[in-house]
Amino acid sequence: EPEVTQTPSHQVTQMGQEVILRCVPISNHLYFYWYRQILGQKVEFLVSFYNNEISEKSEIFDDQFSVERPDGSNFTLKIRSTKLEDSAMYFCASGTYIGGPEAFFGQGTRLTVV
Amino acid sequence: AQTVTQSQPEMSVQEAETVTLSCTYDTSESDYYLFWYKQPPSRQMILVIRQEAYKQQNATENRFSVNFQKAAKSFSLKISDSQLGDAAMYFCALNSNSGYALNFGKGTSLLVTP
């Protein structure tokens, strides 16, 4: 069964460093998303991406965040200058939007900023 | 603004018994979708069931069913014949047709006892 894959599973970085989280969405999906979950809290929407541009973003998704689809398969989230409060689980998701906006999630990348 | 409320931080059920997880929501949209996601200790988000607001019939997926009360803005999840593998965090989520984001509740931690 097709699935969304994310790499790495765990990333440790120093405060102020740039990180890139990578995702390979399900191949026939057209909509791509990033969510984050700070430990013990709910899952929060960051950004959605369709037709090679951001379609919606939350207040969390400020100038230090960016997304890119550099080729036909990968979808990346870049955090330019990480802060301690960026430590969280980051989930990539994709969907077709056909028949409803359900999102299929990857297994997540645990980002730890030290 | 959309809100999703899960008023039960924790629930417990015995194996083979039935349990109901509560979710209420608020939206000004007339057309929207509701979802239940399961997050086991691996922390991957797994779609359990979805409901289109325009459908009166309650969704069912094997042992999982929902009780969708549109007027009351209530969307509860019933798990029948509970299994040890059902132990997880369960999140209720809402999406309206005017946006791409899933809006999650804070989750209910389900414990299944032998």
Coordinates of N, CA and C in Angstrom, one line a residue:
Chain A
E1 N 0.9 -1.2 0.0 CA 0.0 0.0 0.0 C 0.9 1.2 0.0
P2 N 0.6 2.2 -0.9 CA 1.4 3.4 -0.9 C 1.4 4.1 0.4
E3 N 2.5 4.8 0.7 CA 2.6 5.5 2.0 C 3.5 6.7 1.8
V4 N 3.3 7.7 2.7 CA 4.1 8.9 2.8 C 5.4 8.5 3.6
T5 N 6.5 8.8 3.1 CA 7.7 8.5 3.8 C 8.5 9.8 4.2
Q6 N 9.1 9.8 5.4 CA 9.8 11.0 5.8 C 11.2 10.6 6.3
T7 N 12.1 11.5 6.0 CA 13.5 11.3 6.4 C 14.0 12.6 6.9
P8 N 14.9 12.6 8.0 CA 15.2 11.5 8.8 C 14.1 11.2 9.8
S9 N 14.2 10.1 10.6 CA 13.2 9.9 11.6 C 13.5 10.7 12.8
H10 N 14.7 11.0 13.0 CA 15.1 11.9 14.2 C 16.2 12.8 13.8
Q11 N 16.1 14.1 14.1 CA 17.2 15.0 13.7 C 17.5 15.9 15.0
V12 N 18.7 15.9 15.3 CA 19.2 16.8 16.4 C 20.0 17.9 15.8
T13 N 19.7 19.1 16.2 CA 20.4 20.3 15.6 C 20.7 21.3 16.7
Q14 N 21.7 22.1 16.5 CA 22.0 23.2 17.4 C 21.1 24.4 17.1
M15 N 20.8 25.1 18.1 CA 20.0 26.3 18.0 C 20.7 27.3 17.0
G16 N 19.9 27.8 16.1 CA 20.5 28.7 15.1 C 20.9 28.1 13.8
Q17 N 20.9 26.8 13.8 CA 21.2 26.0 12.5 C 20.0 25.9 11.6
E18 N 20.3 25.7 10.4 CA 19.2 25.4 9.4 C 19.0 23.9 9.3
V19 N 17.7 23.5 9.2 CA 17.4 22.1 9.0 C 16.5 21.9 7.8
I20 N 16.6 20.8 7.2 CA 15.7 20.5 6.1 C 15.1 19.1 6.4
L21 N 13.8 19.1 6.4 CA 13.0 17.8 6.6 C 12.5 17.4 5.3
R22 N 12.6 16.1 5.0 CA 12.2 15.6 3.7 C 11.1 14.7 3.8
C23 N 10.3 14.7 2.7 CA 9.1 13.9 2.6 C 8.9 13.4 1.1
V24 N 8.5 12.2 1.0 CA 8.1 11.7 -0.3 C 6.6 11.4 -0.2
P25 N 5.8 12.2 -0.8 CA 4.3 12.0 -0.7 C 3.9 10.8 -1.6
I26 N 2.7 10.4 -1.4 CA 2.1 9.3 -2.3 C 2.1 9.8 -3.7
S27 N 2.4 9.0 -4.6 CA 2.8 9.5 -6.0 C 1.6 10.2 -6.7
N28 N 0.4 9.8 -6.6 CA -0.7 10.4 -7.4 C -1.4 11.5 -6.6
H29 N -0.8 11.9 -5.5 CA -1.4 12.9 -4.7 C -1.0 14.3 -5.2
L30 N -1.9 15.3 -5.0 CA -1.6 16.6 -5.5 C -1.5 17.7 -4.5
Y31 N -1.9 17.3 -3.2 CA -1.9 18.3 -2.1 C -0.9 17.8 -1.1
F32 N -0.1 18.7 -0.6 CA 0.9 18.3 0.4 C 0.9 19.3 1.5
Y33 N 1.2 18.7 2.7 CA 1.0 19.4 3.9 C 2.2 19.2 4.9
W34 N 2.4 20.1 5.8 CA 3.3 19.9 6.9 C 2.5 20.3 8.2
Y35 N 2.6 19.5 9.2 CA 2.0 19.7 10.5 C 3.1 19.5 11.5
R36 N 2.9 20.0 12.7 CA 3.8 19.7 13.8 C 3.1 19.4 15.0
Q37 N 3.7 18.7 15.9 CA 3.1 18.3 17.2 C 4.2 18.5 18.3
I38 N 4.1 19.5 19.1 CA 5.0 19.6 20.2 C 4.5 18.6 21.2
L39 N 5.5 18.0 21.9 CA 5.3 16.9 22.8 C 4.1 17.1 23.8
G40 N 3.1 16.2 23.8 CA 2.0 16.3 24.7 C 0.9 17.3 24.2
Q41 N 1.1 17.9 23.1 CA 0.1 18.8 22.6 C -0.6 18.3 21.3
K42 N -1.5 19.1 20.8 CA -2.3 18.6 19.7 C -1.4 18.9 18.4
V43 N -1.9 18.3 17.3 CA -1.3 18.4 16.0 C -1.7 19.8 15.5
E44 N -0.7 20.5 15.0 CA -1.0 21.9 14.4 C -0.6 22.0 13.0
F45 N -1.5 22.6 12.2 CA -1.3 22.8 10.8 C -0.2 23.9 10.6
L46 N 0.7 23.6 9.7 CA 1.7 24.6 9.3 C 1.4 25.2 7.9
V47 N 1.3 24.3 6.9 CA 1.2 24.8 5.6 C 0.7 23.8 4.6
S48 N 0.0 24.2 3.6 CA -0.4 23.3 2.5 C 0.2 23.8 1.2
F49 N 0.3 22.9 0.3 CA 1.1 23.2 -1.0 C 0.4 22.5 -2.1
Y50 N 0.1 23.3 -3.1 CA -0.6 22.7 -4.3 C -0.2 23.4 -5.5
N51 N 0.0 22.7 -6.6 CA 0.4 23.3 -7.9 C 1.6 24.2 -7.8
N52 N 2.6 23.7 -7.0 CA 3.9 24.4 -6.8 C 3.8 25.7 -6.1
E53 N 2.8 25.9 -5.3 CA 2.8 27.1 -4.5 C 2.0 26.8 -3.2
I54 N 2.3 27.7 -2.2 CA 1.6 27.6 -0.9 C 0.1 28.0 -1.1
S55 N -0.8 27.1 -0.7 CA -2.2 27.4 -0.8 C -2.8 27.9 0.5
E56 N -2.2 27.6 1.6 CA -2.6 28.1 2.9 C -1.5 27.9 3.9
K57 N -1.4 28.8 4.8 CA -0.4 28.7 5.9 C -1.0 29.2 7.2
S58 N -0.5 28.7 8.3 CA -0.9 29.2 9.6 C 0.0 30.3 10.1
E59 N -0.4 30.8 11.3 CA 0.4 31.8 11.9 C 1.8 31.3 12.3
I60 N 1.9 30.0 12.6 CA 3.1 29.4 13.0 C 4.1 29.5 11.9
F61 N 3.7 29.4 10.7 CA 4.5 29.3 9.5 C 5.0 30.7 9.1
D62 N 6.0 31.2 9.9 CA 6.6 32.5 9.6 C 7.8 32.5 8.7
D63 N 8.5 33.6 8.6 CA 9.5 33.7 7.6 C 10.7 32.8 7.8
Q64 N 10.8 32.1 8.9 CA 11.9 31.2 9.1 C 11.6 29.8 8.5
F65 N 10.3 29.6 8.1 CA 9.9 28.4 7.4 C 9.8 28.6 5.9
S66 N 10.1 27.5 5.2 CA 9.8 27.5 3.8 C 9.6 26.1 3.3
V67 N 8.9 26.0 2.2 CA 8.6 24.6 1.7 C 9.0 24.7 0.2
E68 N 9.3 23.5 -0.3 CA 9.8 23.4 -1.7 C 9.4 22.0 -2.2
R69 N 9.2 21.9 -3.5 CA 9.0 20.6 -4.1 C 10.1 20.6 -5.2
P70 N 11.3 20.3 -4.9 CA 12.4 20.5 -5.8 C 12.4 19.6 -7.0
D71 N 11.7 18.5 -6.9 CA 11.6 17.6 -8.1 C 10.2 17.0 -8.1
G72 N 9.9 16.0 -8.9 CA 8.6 15.4 -8.9 C 8.2 14.6 -7.8
S73 N 9.1 14.3 -6.9 CA 8.7 13.3 -5.8 C 8.9 13.9 -4.4
N74 N 9.9 14.7 -4.2 CA 10.2 15.2 -2.8 C 9.4 16.5 -2.5
F75 N 9.2 16.6 -1.2 CA 8.6 17.8 -0.6 C 9.3 18.1 0.7
T76 N 9.9 19.3 0.8 CA 10.7 19.6 1.9 C 10.2 20.8 2.7
L77 N 10.6 20.7 4.0 CA 10.3 21.8 4.9 C 11.7 22.3 5.4
K78 N 12.0 23.6 5.3 CA 13.2 24.1 5.7 C 12.9 25.1 6.9
I79 N 13.7 24.9 7.9 CA 13.7 25.9 9.0 C 15.0 26.6 9.0
R80 N 15.0 27.9 8.8 CA 16.3 28.6 8.5 C 17.2 28.7 9.8
S81 N 16.6 29.1 10.8 CA 17.4 29.4 12.1 C 16.6 28.8 13.2
T82 N 17.0 27.6 13.6 CA 16.1 26.9 14.5 C 16.2 27.5 15.9
K83 N 15.0 27.4 16.6 CA 14.9 27.8 18.0 C 14.6 26.6 18.9
L84 N 14.8 26.8 20.2 CA 14.5 25.7 21.1 C 13.0 25.3 20.9
E85 N 12.1 26.3 20.8 CA 10.7 26.0 20.7 C 10.3 25.3 19.4
D86 N 11.2 25.1 18.4 CA 10.9 24.4 17.2 C 11.0 22.9 17.4
S87 N 11.5 22.5 18.6 CA 11.5 21.1 18.9 C 10.1 20.5 18.9
A88 N 9.9 19.5 18.1 CA 8.6 18.9 17.9 C 8.7 17.7 16.9
M89 N 7.6 17.1 16.8 CA 7.4 16.1 15.8 C 6.8 16.8 14.6
Y90 N 7.4 16.6 13.4 CA 6.9 17.2 12.2 C 6.4 16.1 11.3
F91 N 5.1 16.3 10.9 CA 4.5 15.4 10.0 C 4.3 15.9 8.6
C92 N 4.6 15.2 7.7 CA 4.2 15.5 6.3 C 3.0 14.7 6.0
A93 N 2.1 15.2 5.1 CA 0.9 14.5 4.7 C 0.6 14.9 3.3
S94 N -0.1 14.0 2.6 CA -0.5 14.3 1.2 C -1.9 13.8 1.0
G95 N -2.6 14.3 0.0 CA -3.9 13.9 -0.3 C -4.3 14.3 -1.7
T96 N -5.4 13.7 -2.2 CA -5.9 13.9 -3.5 C -6.9 15.0 -3.6
Y97 N -7.6 15.2 -2.5 CA -8.7 16.1 -2.4 C -9.9 15.6 -3.2
I98 N -9.7 14.5 -3.8 CA -10.9 13.9 -4.5 C -11.8 13.2 -3.5
G99 N -13.0 13.6 -3.4 CA -13.9 12.9 -2.5 C -13.7 13.4 -1.1
G100 N -12.9 14.4 -0.9 CA -12.7 14.9 0.5 C -11.3 15.2 0.8
P101 N -11.0 16.1 1.7 CA -9.6 16.5 2.0 C -8.9 15.7 3.0
E102 N -9.1 14.4 3.0 CA -8.4 13.6 4.0 C -6.9 13.6 3.6
A103 N -6.1 13.5 4.7 CA -4.7 13.6 4.5 C -4.1 12.3 5.0
F104 N -3.1 11.7 4.3 CA -2.4 10.6 4.7 C -1.0 11.0 5.2
F105 N -0.8 10.6 6.4 CA 0.4 11.1 7.1 C 1.6 10.2 7.0
G106 N 2.8 10.8 7.0 CA 4.0 10.0 7.2 C 4.2 9.7 8.6
Q107 N 5.3 9.0 8.9 CA 5.6 8.6 10.3 C 6.2 9.7 11.1
G108 N 6.5 10.8 10.5 CA 7.0 11.9 11.3 C 8.5 12.0 11.4
T109 N 9.0 13.2 11.6 CA 10.4 13.5 11.9 C 10.5 14.1 13.3
R110 N 11.2 13.5 14.2 CA 11.3 14.2 15.5 C 12.5 15.1 15.5
L111 N 12.2 16.4 15.6 CA 13.3 17.4 15.6 C 13.6 17.9 17.0
T112 N 14.8 17.8 17.4 CA 15.3 18.2 18.7 C 16.3 19.3 18.5
V113 N 16.0 20.5 19.1 CA 16.9 21.6 19.0 C 17.6 21.8 20.3
V114 N 18.9 21.8 20.3 CA 19.6 21.9 21.6 C 20.4 23.2 21.7
Chain B
A1 N -13.9 31.2 13.0 CA -12.9 30.3 13.4 C -13.5 28.9 13.7
Q2 N -12.7 27.9 13.4 CA -13.1 26.6 13.7 C -12.5 26.1 15.0
T3 N -13.2 25.3 15.8 CA -12.7 24.7 17.0 C -13.1 23.3 17.1
V4 N -12.3 22.5 17.6 CA -12.5 21.1 17.9 C -12.2 20.8 19.3
T5 N -13.2 20.2 20.0 CA -13.0 20.0 21.5 C -13.2 18.5 21.8
Q6 N -12.2 18.0 22.4 CA -12.3 16.6 23.0 C -12.2 16.7 24.5
S7 N -13.3 16.4 25.1 CA -13.4 16.7 26.6 C -12.9 15.6 27.5
Q8 N -12.5 14.5 26.8 CA -12.0 13.4 27.6 C -10.5 13.2 27.4
P9 N -9.7 13.6 28.3 CA -8.2 13.5 28.1 C -7.8 12.0 28.1
E10 N -8.5 11.2 28.9 CA -8.2 9.8 29.0 C -9.4 8.9 29.1
M11 N -9.4 7.8 28.5 CA -10.5 6.8 28.6 C -9.9 5.4 28.7
S12 N -10.6 4.6 29.4 CA -10.2 3.2 29.6 C -11.3 2.2 29.2
V13 N -10.9 1.1 28.6 CA -11.9 0.1 28.2 C -11.3 -1.3 28.4
Q14 N -12.1 -2.2 28.7 CA -11.6 -3.6 28.8 C -11.7 -4.2 27.4
E15 N -10.8 -5.1 27.2 CA -10.7 -5.9 25.9 C -12.1 -6.5 25.7
A16 N -12.5 -6.4 24.4 CA -13.8 -6.9 23.9 C -15.0 -6.0 24.2
E17 N -14.8 -5.0 25.0 CA -15.9 -4.1 25.4 C -16.0 -3.0 24.3
T18 N -17.0 -2.1 24.5 CA -17.2 -1.0 23.6 C -16.9 0.3 24.3
V19 N -16.4 1.2 23.6 CA -16.0 2.5 24.2 C -16.4 3.6 23.2
T20 N -16.8 4.8 23.7 CA -17.2 5.9 22.9 C -16.4 7.1 23.3
L21 N -15.7 7.7 22.3 CA -14.9 8.9 22.5 C -15.7 10.1 21.9
S22 N -15.7 11.1 22.7 CA -16.5 12.3 22.3 C -15.7 13.4 21.6
C23 N -16.4 14.1 20.7 CA -15.8 15.2 20.0 C -16.9 16.2 19.7
T24 N -16.7 17.4 20.0 CA -17.6 18.5 19.5 C -16.8 19.5 18.8
Y25 N -17.5 20.2 17.9 CA -16.8 21.1 17.0 C -17.6 22.3 16.8
D26 N -17.0 23.3 16.2 CA -17.7 24.5 15.8 C -17.2 25.0 14.5
T27 N -18.1 25.3 13.6 CA -17.7 25.9 12.3 C -18.9 26.7 11.8
S28 N -18.6 27.7 11.0 CA -19.7 28.5 10.4 C -19.9 27.9 9.0
E29 N -19.1 27.0 8.5 CA -19.3 26.4 7.2 C -20.4 25.5 7.2
S30 N -21.1 25.3 6.1 CA -22.2 24.4 5.9 C -21.7 23.1 5.4
D31 N -20.5 23.1 4.7 CA -20.0 21.9 4.1 C -18.6 21.7 4.7
Y32 N -18.4 20.5 5.3 CA -17.1 20.2 5.9 C -17.0 18.7 6.1
Y33 N -15.8 18.3 6.5 CA -15.5 16.9 6.7 C -15.0 16.7 8.2
L34 N -15.3 15.6 8.7 CA -14.8 15.3 10.0 C -14.0 14.0 10.0
F35 N -13.0 13.9 10.8 CA -12.1 12.7 10.8 C -11.8 12.3 12.2
W36 N -11.5 11.0 12.3 CA -10.8 10.5 13.5 C -9.5 9.9 13.1
Y37 N -8.4 10.3 13.8 CA -7.1 9.8 13.5 C -6.6 9.1 14.8
K38 N -5.9 8.0 14.6 CA -5.3 7.3 15.7 C -3.8 7.5 15.7
Q39 N -3.2 7.7 16.9 CA -1.8 7.9 17.0 C -1.2 6.9 18.0
P40 N -0.7 5.8 17.6 CA -0.2 4.8 18.5 C 1.2 5.3 19.1
P41 N 1.8 4.6 20.0 CA 3.1 5.0 20.5 C 4.2 5.3 19.5
S42 N 4.1 4.7 18.3 CA 5.0 5.0 17.2 C 4.8 6.5 16.7
R43 N 3.7 7.1 17.1 CA 3.4 8.5 16.8 C 3.0 8.8 15.4
Q44 N 2.9 7.7 14.6 CA 2.3 8.0 13.2 C 0.9 8.2 13.3
M45 N 0.4 9.1 12.5 CA -1.0 9.5 12.4 C -1.7 8.6 11.4
I46 N -2.7 7.8 11.9 CA -3.4 6.9 11.0 C -4.9 7.2 10.9
L47 N -5.4 7.4 9.7 CA -6.8 7.7 9.5 C -7.6 6.5 9.9
V48 N -8.6 6.8 10.8 CA -9.5 5.7 11.2 C -10.8 5.7 10.4
I49 N -11.4 6.9 10.3 CA -12.7 7.0 9.7 C -13.0 8.5 9.4
R50 N -13.8 8.7 8.4 CA -14.2 10.1 8.0 C -15.7 10.2 7.7
Q51 N -16.1 11.4 7.8 CA -17.6 11.6 7.7 C -17.8 12.9 6.9
E52 N -18.5 12.9 5.8 CA -18.9 14.1 5.1 C -20.1 14.7 5.8
A53 N -20.1 16.0 6.0 CA -21.2 16.7 6.7 C -22.5 16.6 6.0
Y54 N -22.5 16.5 4.7 CA -23.7 16.5 3.9 C -24.4 15.1 3.9
K55 N -23.7 14.1 4.4 CA -24.2 12.7 4.5 C -24.9 12.5 5.9
Q56 N -26.1 12.1 5.8 CA -26.8 11.8 7.1 C -26.4 10.5 7.7
Q57 N -26.0 9.6 6.8 CA -25.7 8.2 7.3 C -24.4 8.3 8.0
N58 N -24.3 7.7 9.2 CA -23.1 7.6 10.0 C -22.1 6.7 9.3
A59 N -20.8 7.1 9.3 CA -19.8 6.3 8.7 C -19.4 5.1 9.6
T60 N -19.0 4.0 8.9 CA -18.6 2.8 9.6 C -17.5 2.2 8.9
E61 N -16.5 1.7 9.7 CA -15.3 1.0 9.2 C -15.0 -0.1 10.2
N62 N -15.5 -1.3 9.8 CA -15.3 -2.5 10.6 C -15.8 -2.3 12.1
R63 N -14.9 -2.3 13.0 CA -15.3 -2.1 14.4 C -15.5 -0.7 14.8
F64 N -15.2 0.2 13.9 CA -15.2 1.7 14.2 C -16.5 2.3 13.6
S65 N -17.2 3.1 14.3 CA -18.3 3.8 13.8 C -18.4 5.1 14.4
V66 N -19.2 6.0 13.8 CA -19.3 7.4 14.4 C -20.8 7.6 14.6
N67 N -21.0 8.5 15.5 CA -22.4 9.1 15.7 C -22.3 10.6 15.4
F68 N -22.7 10.9 14.2 CA -22.6 12.3 13.8 C -24.0 13.0 14.0
Q69 N -23.9 14.0 14.8 CA -25.1 14.8 15.1 C -24.9 16.2 14.7
K70 N -25.3 16.5 13.4 CA -24.9 17.8 12.8 C -25.5 19.0 13.6
A71 N -26.7 18.9 14.0 CA -27.3 20.0 14.7 C -26.6 20.3 16.0
A72 N -26.2 19.3 16.7 CA -25.5 19.4 18.0 C -24.0 19.6 17.8
K73 N -23.5 19.5 16.6 CA -22.1 19.6 16.2 C -21.3 18.7 17.1
S74 N -21.7 17.4 17.0 CA -21.1 16.4 17.8 C -20.7 15.2 16.9
F75 N -19.5 14.7 17.1 CA -19.0 13.6 16.3 C -18.2 12.6 17.1
S76 N -18.9 11.6 17.7 CA -18.3 10.7 18.6 C -17.9 9.4 17.8
L77 N -16.8 8.8 18.3 CA -16.3 7.6 17.8 C -16.6 6.4 18.7
K78 N -17.2 5.4 18.1 CA -17.5 4.2 18.9 C -16.6 3.1 18.4
I79 N -15.9 2.4 19.4 CA -15.0 1.3 19.0 C -15.6 0.1 19.7
S80 N -16.0 -0.9 18.9 CA -16.6 -2.1 19.4 C -15.6 -3.2 19.5
D81 N -15.9 -4.2 20.4 CA -15.0 -5.3 20.5 C -13.5 -4.8 20.6
S82 N -13.2 -4.0 21.6 CA -11.9 -3.3 21.7 C -10.8 -4.4 21.8
Q83 N -9.7 -4.0 21.1 CA -8.5 -4.9 21.1 C -7.3 -4.1 21.7
L84 N -6.4 -4.9 22.2 CA -5.2 -4.3 22.8 C -4.5 -3.3 21.9
G85 N -4.6 -3.7 20.6 CA -3.9 -2.8 19.6 C -4.7 -1.5 19.3
D86 N -5.8 -1.3 19.9 CA -6.6 -0.1 19.8 C -6.0 1.0 20.7
A87 N -5.2 0.6 21.7 CA -4.6 1.5 22.6 C -3.8 2.6 21.9
A88 N -4.2 3.8 22.1 CA -3.5 4.9 21.3 C -4.1 6.2 21.7
M89 N -3.6 7.3 21.1 CA -4.2 8.6 21.2 C -5.1 8.8 20.1
Y90 N -6.3 9.2 20.3 CA -7.2 9.4 19.2 C -7.5 10.9 19.1
F91 N -7.4 11.4 17.8 CA -7.6 12.8 17.6 C -8.8 13.0 16.6
C92 N -9.7 13.9 17.0 CA -10.8 14.3 16.1 C -10.3 15.5 15.3
A93 N -10.7 15.6 14.1 CA -10.2 16.7 13.2 C -11.3 17.1 12.3
L94 N -11.3 18.4 11.9 CA -12.3 19.0 11.1 C -11.6 19.7 9.9
N95 N -12.2 19.6 8.8 CA -11.8 20.4 7.6 C -13.0 21.0 6.9
S96 N -13.0 22.2 6.6 CA -14.1 22.8 5.8 C -13.7 23.0 4.4
N97 N -14.6 23.1 3.5 CA -14.3 23.3 2.1 C -13.6 24.6 1.8
S98 N -13.6 25.5 2.7 CA -13.0 26.8 2.4 C -11.5 26.8 2.7
G99 N -11.0 25.7 3.2 CA -9.5 25.7 3.5 C -9.0 24.3 3.3
Y100 N -7.7 24.2 3.4 CA -7.0 23.0 3.3 C -6.6 22.3 4.6
A101 N -6.6 23.1 5.6 CA -6.0 22.6 6.9 C -7.0 21.7 7.6
L102 N -6.4 20.7 8.3 CA -7.1 19.9 9.3 C -6.9 20.6 10.6
N103 N -8.0 20.8 11.3 CA -8.0 21.4 12.7 C -8.3 20.3 13.7
F104 N -7.2 20.0 14.5 CA -7.3 18.9 15.4 C -7.8 19.3 16.8
G105 N -8.4 18.3 17.5 CA -8.6 18.5 18.9 C -7.4 18.1 19.7
K106 N -7.5 18.2 21.0 CA -6.3 17.9 21.8 C -6.1 16.4 22.0
G107 N -7.0 15.6 21.7 CA -6.8 14.1 21.7 C -7.4 13.5 23.0
T108 N -7.7 12.2 22.8 CA -8.1 11.4 24.0 C -7.2 10.1 24.0
S109 N -6.6 9.9 25.1 CA -5.7 8.7 25.3 C -6.5 7.5 25.7
L110 N -6.6 6.5 24.9 CA -7.4 5.3 25.1 C -6.5 4.2 25.6
L111 N -6.8 3.7 26.8 CA -6.1 2.6 27.4 C -7.0 1.3 27.3
V112 N -6.5 0.2 26.8 CA -7.2 -1.0 26.7 C -6.6 -2.0 27.7
T113 N -7.5 -2.5 28.6 CA -7.0 -3.4 29.6 C -7.4 -4.8 29.3
P114 N -6.6 -5.8 29.6 CA -7.0 -7.2 29.3 C -8.1 -7.7 30.2

